């Protein structure tokens, strides 16, 4: 199957053309972008505070609770395609502006409630259940936000500057992330580390109520998109957007190609550059939270203008190969860049990984893939317990098969430590008292042995080459700007006005919500399973390369398409 032919540009006379744009339209574009910044701020607070939230709302060992916290973070992404369907349908039937108001109120209200929610110690299992429910509401709202914002801005923009103007929408996610980091950092410095971990982390969530008020005021002052307004005046709005978008092969084919040939790769590159890089610094390289956030914030500040740079460039040379080029370069360089992050952020860990190899000697049948949805599940085998200890210290290890039924051992140099099989308490997802004592003693012995072998418990602040870490983060974020800067304009240009909101939102949020949003959780679980701190990178590498192949073969360039056609 060859590339899908684009609709030839033939803009309606009443629509923006050339470089013309009125002050009112400029204000609408600015207002839409600013409102989206606040909405992304709400959404990303959770990701930035995942390690603290894990301790407040989930129980279990440190590794398991962090994975469960990431799953709760991912829950907001999992439901985004459903939000795209719900709010995309509304946007195509009643208009972009009214849908904006609904999504921002759901998002802001859910974020504010998180700041008031009691922790696990206060209300037990109800705490994580309510938290995940609020994350789901946030995800549904975000599923309706992006498609509306991108469509609204593109339908206001001049033909020759559609990539440049939608590039501003692309900055909103990064600016929202940056704003969340700055508010968190300011609160942390004001309250102190101890108070922040107890109650100060709630402040950024509570502050969001002020941003909600500003966002609602902005959305109320906006006018409807001219393309939608004209279509509505002519009585040509879709009566069944879902059927038209996904029930007809002509449009469904484009939706599938938009997902597999564009947004899948874009999504994993985006989340690798933003969240996985930050999680890697904190969880794997043991850089303290404040330092990691500051370094990421600096890199974000440097990289953000490039969303507009690449959006503008796509107006001149096309959008497709900028996006696919970003996916390709990212896939080819991820492992060297993350290896360099280890070198510059925690050189002691790099040295230990090279000079003090670790071997896990265990019965293969007793080693399990430690990924669970409850966060309370315990893995009692001697192999699983040994893996948890090694993963917590970011230790690469090779495996050596042992006889069936034997107790797993960790071999560090010429020193060998025996693990143990734990006993589960009856009717409870935890170890019995004797096993808990054995676990604590085993961790103490293993940590002491790893410390003697040179494995650091924390990155030494004096050994962090901050300039090089910022540079490497900046490079990862440049990849993000390449794939993300032109994507809004391209998705808008792929679909007709009457079903645009619905059609473009679904592939975007499957690519970003599912393939991208689940990346941190999946990558960390893969690392624990394989015993290689870089193994999780193969997930975004494979997805990005698949997108390059499919996009190059089957997706057509769109920059000259007519976006004002209802059909």
XYZ file of C-alpha atoms in Angstrom:
567
model
C 0.000 0.000 0.000
C 1.435 3.368 -0.994
C 1.175 6.727 0.747
C -2.310 8.128 1.246
C -2.780 11.099 -1.086
C -3.294 14.412 0.699
C -6.146 16.782 0.010
C -4.845 19.571 -2.226
C -4.666 22.990 -0.549
C -7.645 25.131 -1.558
C -8.457 27.191 1.513
C -11.778 28.932 1.762
C -11.721 32.681 1.249
C -13.147 33.314 4.690
C -10.331 31.429 6.388
C -6.811 32.646 7.309
C -4.360 32.572 4.442
C -0.815 33.704 3.770
C 0.730 35.368 6.789
C -2.404 37.240 7.876
C -3.625 36.849 11.420
C -5.764 39.240 13.415
C -5.027 40.423 16.982
C -8.136 38.597 18.160
C -6.907 35.345 16.642
C -3.462 35.854 18.138
C -5.065 36.367 21.540
C -7.104 33.190 21.112
C -4.017 31.174 20.224
C -2.112 32.581 23.193
C -5.037 31.929 25.534
C -5.424 28.361 24.320
C -1.710 27.679 24.796
C -1.573 29.264 28.251
C -4.589 27.282 29.419
C -2.922 24.104 28.183
C 0.253 24.944 30.145
C -1.771 24.961 33.352
C -3.499 21.722 32.434
C -0.188 19.984 31.764
C 1.132 21.393 35.050
C -1.687 19.603 36.841
C -1.043 16.374 34.985
C 2.717 16.242 35.526
C 2.798 17.026 39.228
C 2.211 13.363 39.910
C 5.076 12.219 37.689
C 7.512 14.621 39.312
C 6.540 13.412 42.798
C 6.154 9.691 42.056
C 8.819 8.581 44.543
C 7.244 10.567 47.416
C 3.690 9.583 46.501
C 4.809 5.937 46.502
C 5.607 6.234 50.225
C 2.379 8.101 51.036
C -0.161 5.911 49.266
C 1.339 2.464 48.625
C 2.848 -0.293 50.737
C 5.488 -2.941 50.111
C 9.231 -2.949 49.499
C 10.789 0.143 47.937
C 11.149 -1.300 44.435
C 7.615 -2.662 44.275
C 5.965 0.466 45.656
C 7.822 2.641 43.153
C 6.677 0.429 40.272
C 3.101 0.638 41.611
C 3.399 4.415 41.904
C 4.505 4.502 38.273
C 1.516 2.340 37.378
C -0.775 4.841 39.072
C 1.020 7.520 37.066
C 0.463 5.424 33.962
C -3.245 5.025 34.787
C -3.702 8.630 33.753
C -2.203 7.730 30.382
C -4.044 4.444 29.917
C -7.453 6.148 29.878
C -6.400 9.040 27.628
C -7.629 7.344 24.415
C -11.056 6.950 26.031
C -11.024 10.638 26.893
C -10.091 11.312 23.274
C -13.173 9.414 22.134
C -15.540 11.039 24.641
C -14.370 14.626 24.291
C -13.387 14.310 20.634
C -16.993 13.427 19.855
C -18.216 16.420 21.865
C -15.686 18.715 20.179
C -16.832 17.693 16.716
C -20.512 18.028 17.616
C -20.780 21.090 19.894
C -17.471 22.872 19.273
C -13.916 23.217 20.523
C -14.469 26.013 23.068
C -17.128 24.329 25.221
C -15.139 21.096 25.325
C -12.120 23.082 26.572
C -14.096 24.295 29.553
C -15.185 20.798 30.544
C -11.682 19.290 30.349
C -9.988 22.066 32.328
C -12.523 21.875 35.167
C -12.165 18.089 35.477
C -8.391 18.324 35.420
C -8.116 21.181 37.948
C -10.662 19.714 40.350
C -8.990 16.290 40.377
C -5.558 17.806 41.004
C -6.792 19.912 43.913
C -8.401 16.880 45.583
C -5.103 14.941 45.392
C -3.605 17.663 47.593
C -6.272 16.978 50.240
C -6.327 13.166 50.018
C -5.247 11.312 53.215
C -2.477 8.739 52.851
C -2.438 4.961 53.297
C -1.725 5.177 57.018
C -4.909 7.223 57.553
C -7.531 5.489 55.406
C -5.822 2.292 54.261
C -6.502 0.796 50.832
C -9.034 3.546 50.077
C -6.125 5.991 49.624
C -4.533 4.373 46.539
C -7.975 3.535 45.126
C -9.130 7.169 45.304
C -5.785 8.378 44.013
C -5.977 6.145 40.964
C -9.597 7.214 40.378
C -8.475 10.856 40.352
C -5.643 9.972 37.974
C -8.181 8.347 35.685
C -10.292 11.513 35.664
C -7.180 13.532 34.854
C -6.346 11.165 32.020
C -9.836 11.424 30.549
C -9.636 15.218 30.645
C -6.182 15.244 29.063
C -7.489 12.929 26.362
C -9.886 15.676 25.360
C -7.490 18.575 25.836
C -4.739 18.050 23.300
C -6.846 17.346 20.221
C -8.999 20.369 20.946
C -6.065 22.707 21.526
C -4.189 21.552 18.416
C -7.310 21.715 16.256
C -8.347 25.103 17.618
C -4.948 26.715 17.016
C -4.443 25.123 13.587
C -7.862 26.316 12.433
C -6.913 29.877 13.428
C -3.404 29.869 11.972
C -2.339 31.215 8.546
C -1.687 28.461 6.010
C 2.027 29.206 5.742
C 2.566 29.254 9.509
C 0.479 26.357 10.746
C 3.502 24.450 12.026
C 4.882 27.536 13.758
C 1.614 28.370 15.520
C 0.841 24.804 16.597
C 4.456 24.666 17.773
C 3.330 26.939 20.592
C 0.833 24.262 21.658
C 3.688 21.760 21.644
C 5.619 23.900 24.126
C 2.747 23.725 26.604
C 3.527 20.166 27.720
C 7.170 21.006 28.364
C 6.333 24.372 29.955
C 3.773 22.668 32.186
C 6.393 20.113 33.192
C 8.898 22.932 33.795
C 6.360 24.873 35.876
C 5.631 21.798 37.975
C 9.353 21.286 38.636
C 9.796 24.944 39.628
C 6.832 24.935 42.033
C 8.028 21.660 43.557
C 11.579 22.977 43.936
C 10.384 26.262 45.479
C 8.136 24.442 47.935
C 10.909 21.993 48.820
C 13.328 24.816 49.585
C 10.704 26.707 51.594
C 9.583 23.769 53.738
C 12.787 21.738 53.994
C 13.274 18.122 52.902
C 11.702 16.468 55.954
C 8.560 18.615 55.982
C 8.216 18.364 52.211
C 8.157 14.567 52.303
C 5.512 14.624 55.062
C 3.128 17.401 53.983
C 4.914 19.945 51.752
C 4.411 17.812 48.638
C 0.690 18.654 48.861
C 1.281 22.384 48.305
C 1.881 22.187 44.513
C -1.396 20.271 44.160
C -3.324 22.802 46.239
C -1.814 25.755 44.335
C -3.401 24.366 41.187
C -6.794 25.751 42.241
C -5.517 29.256 41.435
C -4.317 28.070 38.039
C -7.740 26.513 37.498
C -9.422 29.869 38.025
C -7.089 31.587 35.552
C -7.563 28.800 32.989
C -11.356 28.900 33.173
C -11.310 32.687 32.726
C -9.075 32.304 29.668
C -11.259 29.649 28.107
C -14.423 31.705 28.668
C -12.893 34.664 26.779
C -12.110 32.588 23.668
C -14.141 32.528 20.445
C -15.043 29.396 18.540
C -12.716 28.189 15.771
C -13.611 29.865 12.432
C -13.544 26.568 10.529
C -15.947 24.917 12.964
C -18.134 28.028 13.223
C -18.564 28.177 9.437
C -19.272 24.469 9.204
C -21.844 24.723 11.979
C -23.518 27.711 10.312
C -23.833 25.642 7.148
C -25.365 22.746 9.094
C -22.551 20.378 8.101
C -21.357 19.214 11.532
C -21.111 15.479 12.051
C -24.050 13.775 13.715
C -22.019 10.629 14.408
C -18.293 11.478 14.648
C -17.287 8.064 16.000
C -18.963 6.211 13.151
C -17.493 8.514 10.541
C -14.026 8.482 12.083
C -13.643 4.790 12.882
C -16.494 3.002 11.109
C -15.376 3.879 7.591
C -12.194 2.311 6.249
C -11.234 5.423 4.286
C -10.700 7.387 7.510
C -9.843 4.467 9.812
C -6.899 3.619 7.551
C -5.468 7.096 8.113
C -6.043 6.792 11.879
C -4.075 3.523 11.965
C -1.210 4.973 9.935
C -1.147 8.100 12.093
C -0.649 5.820 15.098
C 1.864 3.322 13.731
C 3.730 5.693 11.427
C 3.828 8.843 13.586
C 2.541 8.980 17.163
C 3.902 5.633 18.409
C 7.496 6.698 17.865
C 6.788 10.290 18.840
C 5.233 9.112 22.110
C 8.137 6.933 23.258
C 10.723 9.556 22.274
C 8.782 12.202 24.213
C 8.562 10.165 27.411
C 12.116 8.874 27.203
C 13.448 12.420 26.967
C 11.240 13.771 29.744
C 10.248 11.212 32.335
C 12.462 8.203 31.823
C 15.577 10.373 31.778
C 14.510 11.977 35.062
C 13.569 8.650 36.650
C 16.886 7.188 35.464
C 18.818 9.970 37.182
C 16.897 9.574 40.450
C 16.193 5.855 40.724
C 19.097 4.273 38.846
C 21.951 6.754 39.207
C 20.905 7.808 42.736
C 21.181 11.542 42.054
C 19.306 13.422 44.772
C 15.831 14.587 43.806
C 16.507 18.326 43.997
C 19.668 18.180 41.891
C 18.009 15.967 39.261
C 15.005 18.292 39.005
C 17.187 21.389 38.695
C 19.336 19.828 35.961
C 16.237 18.725 34.061
C 14.642 22.166 34.459
C 17.726 23.859 32.970
C 17.716 21.481 30.011
C 13.992 22.052 29.495
C 14.458 25.810 29.510
C 17.186 25.513 26.868
C 15.252 23.094 24.650
C 11.724 24.559 24.729
C 12.224 27.159 21.937
C 13.087 24.340 19.552
C 9.466 23.186 19.476
C 8.720 26.365 17.559
C 11.958 26.079 15.548
C 11.061 22.629 14.241
C 7.388 23.568 13.852
C 8.439 26.533 11.689
C 10.935 24.413 9.764
C 8.154 21.944 8.969
C 6.206 24.779 7.269
C 9.067 25.082 4.789
C 10.427 21.584 4.215
C 7.580 19.369 5.409
C 6.691 17.641 8.641
C 7.063 13.924 7.984
C 10.826 13.543 7.784
C 11.544 15.880 10.686
C 9.417 13.614 12.901
C 10.840 10.374 11.514
C 14.375 11.793 11.614
C 13.971 12.517 15.318
C 12.763 8.953 15.928
C 15.684 7.467 14.006
C 18.436 9.545 15.633
C 16.966 8.897 19.076
C 16.825 5.138 18.570
C 20.436 5.020 17.368
C 21.865 7.084 20.219
C 19.830 6.256 23.345
C 22.182 3.627 24.765
C 25.351 5.744 24.277
C 23.650 8.807 25.788
C 22.331 6.981 28.854
C 25.723 5.325 29.298
C 27.250 8.795 29.224
C 24.727 9.952 31.839
C 26.054 7.215 34.127
C 29.617 8.325 33.428
C 28.978 11.981 34.259
C 26.323 11.660 36.982
C 27.634 8.691 38.973
C 31.170 7.716 37.892
C 31.576 5.509 40.969
C 28.658 3.363 39.806
C 30.128 3.156 36.301
C 33.454 2.008 37.761
C 31.791 -0.611 39.958
C 29.734 -1.973 37.057
C 32.971 -2.417 35.101
C 35.336 -3.665 37.807
C 33.078 -5.618 40.165
C 30.837 -7.905 38.115
C 28.005 -9.571 39.990
C 26.610 -13.029 39.296
C 23.203 -14.280 40.399
C 23.370 -18.056 40.889
C 19.826 -19.388 41.001
C 17.376 -22.016 39.863
C 15.791 -20.383 36.736
C 12.358 -21.674 37.750
C 12.483 -19.597 40.941
C 13.125 -16.277 39.138
C 10.002 -14.348 38.123
C 9.121 -11.221 36.159
C 8.355 -8.895 39.062
C 5.565 -6.781 37.632
C 2.239 -6.670 39.448
C -0.801 -4.417 39.557
C -1.516 -4.449 43.276
C 1.746 -3.125 44.663
C 1.263 -5.400 47.688
C 2.261 -8.674 46.062
C 5.430 -10.178 47.499
C 7.818 -12.439 45.648
C 9.070 -14.919 48.273
C 11.560 -17.036 46.315
C 15.249 -16.683 47.102
C 15.952 -15.589 43.508
C 13.281 -12.872 43.572
C 14.534 -11.497 46.885
C 18.086 -11.378 45.539
C 16.913 -9.575 42.378
C 15.091 -6.959 44.472
C 18.255 -6.213 46.444
C 20.412 -5.955 43.323
C 17.918 -3.784 41.444
C 17.579 -1.382 44.359
C 21.340 -0.728 44.133
C 21.344 -0.418 40.298
C 23.618 -3.437 39.953
C 24.068 -5.148 36.611
C 24.302 -8.888 37.006
C 24.674 -12.015 34.910
C 22.849 -15.225 35.680
C 24.242 -18.659 36.333
C 21.914 -21.644 36.539
C 21.811 -23.574 39.788
C 20.305 -27.006 40.528
C 16.501 -27.126 40.877
C 15.285 -26.208 44.332
C 18.579 -24.660 45.429
C 18.838 -21.370 47.322
C 19.884 -18.401 45.187
C 23.264 -16.820 45.824
C 24.830 -13.476 44.939
C 28.496 -13.646 43.947
C 30.409 -10.354 44.165
C 34.046 -10.929 43.262
C 35.185 -13.818 45.459
C 32.452 -13.197 48.045
C 29.228 -15.213 47.955
C 26.006 -14.457 49.823
C 23.127 -16.890 50.218
C 19.580 -15.601 49.895
C 16.583 -17.366 51.473
C 13.058 -18.481 50.716
C 10.583 -16.350 52.622
C 7.403 -17.622 54.259
C 4.184 -15.723 53.570
C 1.876 -14.846 56.433
C -1.460 -16.622 56.242
C -4.124 -14.614 54.377
C -1.762 -11.629 54.059
C 0.376 -10.402 51.191
C 3.496 -10.036 53.337
C 6.280 -12.090 54.872
C 6.054 -13.572 58.339
C 8.088 -12.031 61.160
C 10.977 -14.482 60.837
C 11.228 -13.890 57.068
C 11.157 -10.127 57.581
C 14.114 -10.436 59.961
C 15.972 -12.632 57.457
C 15.217 -10.160 54.667
C 16.561 -7.219 56.677
C 19.704 -9.169 57.599
C 20.251 -10.297 53.985
C 19.860 -6.755 52.665
C 22.327 -5.504 55.266
C 24.924 -8.135 54.286
C 24.375 -7.589 50.559
C 24.550 -3.808 50.823
C 27.743 -4.053 52.848
C 29.282 -6.375 50.258
C 28.255 -4.100 47.395
C 29.625 -1.083 49.231
C 32.939 -2.925 49.709
C 32.913 -3.705 45.966
C 32.510 -0.007 45.154
C 28.766 0.248 44.457
C 27.640 3.633 45.836
C 24.412 4.051 47.786
C 24.083 7.610 46.434
C 25.701 9.645 43.680
C 28.474 11.817 45.115
C 27.399 15.463 44.484
C 31.035 16.501 44.103
C 31.567 13.978 41.313
C 28.540 14.986 39.218
C 29.583 16.805 36.050
C 26.497 18.996 35.953
C 27.313 20.733 32.682
C 27.663 17.452 30.831
C 24.517 16.018 32.422
C 22.563 19.107 31.318
C 24.040 18.808 27.822
C 23.003 15.148 27.558
C 19.505 15.925 28.828
C 19.341 18.801 26.341
C 20.199 16.425 23.478
C 17.454 14.023 24.585
C 15.019 16.938 24.662
C 16.089 18.122 21.198
C 14.921 14.731 19.940
C 11.635 15.448 21.703
C 11.271 18.816 19.942
C 11.955 17.211 16.558
C 9.202 14.623 16.900
C 6.763 16.793 18.821
C 7.124 20.243 17.246
C 5.478 19.372 13.892
C 3.126 16.587 15.069
C 0.077 18.733 15.883
C 0.012 20.406 12.483
C 0.500 17.091 10.725
C -2.299 15.322 12.595
C -4.693 18.230 11.996
C -3.877 18.193 8.277
C -4.596 14.467 7.959
C -8.320 14.693 8.750
C -11.410 16.671 7.592
C -12.943 19.377 9.808
C -16.181 17.561 10.642
C -14.389 14.657 12.380
C -10.928 16.172 12.989
C -11.110 16.427 16.786
C -12.146 12.790 17.146
C -9.887 11.356 14.433
C -6.610 12.976 15.457
C -7.105 12.609 19.207
C -7.318 8.813 19.281
C -4.013 7.923 17.553
C -2.252 10.696 19.435
C -3.387 9.446 22.830
C -2.806 5.766 22.067
C 0.736 6.609 20.975
C 1.378 8.936 23.901
C -0.972 7.529 26.513
C -0.329 3.819 26.065
C 2.995 3.358 24.305
C 4.553 6.463 25.849
C 2.855 6.655 29.229
C 3.649 3.057 30.123
C 7.315 3.454 29.187
C 8.796 4.225 32.640
C 6.970 1.353 34.348
C 7.744 -1.142 31.595
C 11.369 -0.078 31.303
C 12.077 -0.410 35.030
C 10.430 -3.839 35.143
C 12.562 -4.946 32.164
C 15.708 -3.705 33.894
C 14.910 -5.719 37.025
C 14.164 -8.814 34.966
C 17.283 -8.680 32.785
C 19.764 -7.322 35.303
C 20.977 -4.547 33.015
C 20.341 -0.871 33.849
C 20.162 -0.016 30.124
C 17.914 -2.887 29.052
C 14.716 -0.855 29.451
C 15.860 1.407 26.589
C 15.155 -1.331 24.080
C 11.448 -0.615 24.486
C 11.568 2.944 23.020
C 14.266 1.910 20.530
C 12.153 -0.848 18.965
C 8.978 1.277 18.877
C 10.775 4.292 17.373
C 12.458 2.216 14.656
C 9.140 0.562 13.764
C 7.598 4.006 13.362
C 10.435 5.110 11.063
C 9.850 2.160 8.724
C 6.044 2.413 8.628
C 6.002 6.193 8.400
C 8.565 6.343 5.606
C 6.715 3.753 3.520
C 3.055 4.562 4.069
C 2.477 8.072 5.503
C 2.242 11.014 3.076
C 3.466 14.560 3.639
C 0.624 16.869 4.706
C 1.874 20.471 4.878
C -0.009 21.531 1.725
C -3.303 19.876 2.659
C -6.543 21.848 2.896
C -7.648 21.872 6.544
C -10.818 23.889 5.922
C -12.726 21.207 4.072
C -15.573 19.724 6.081
C -15.343 16.437 4.186
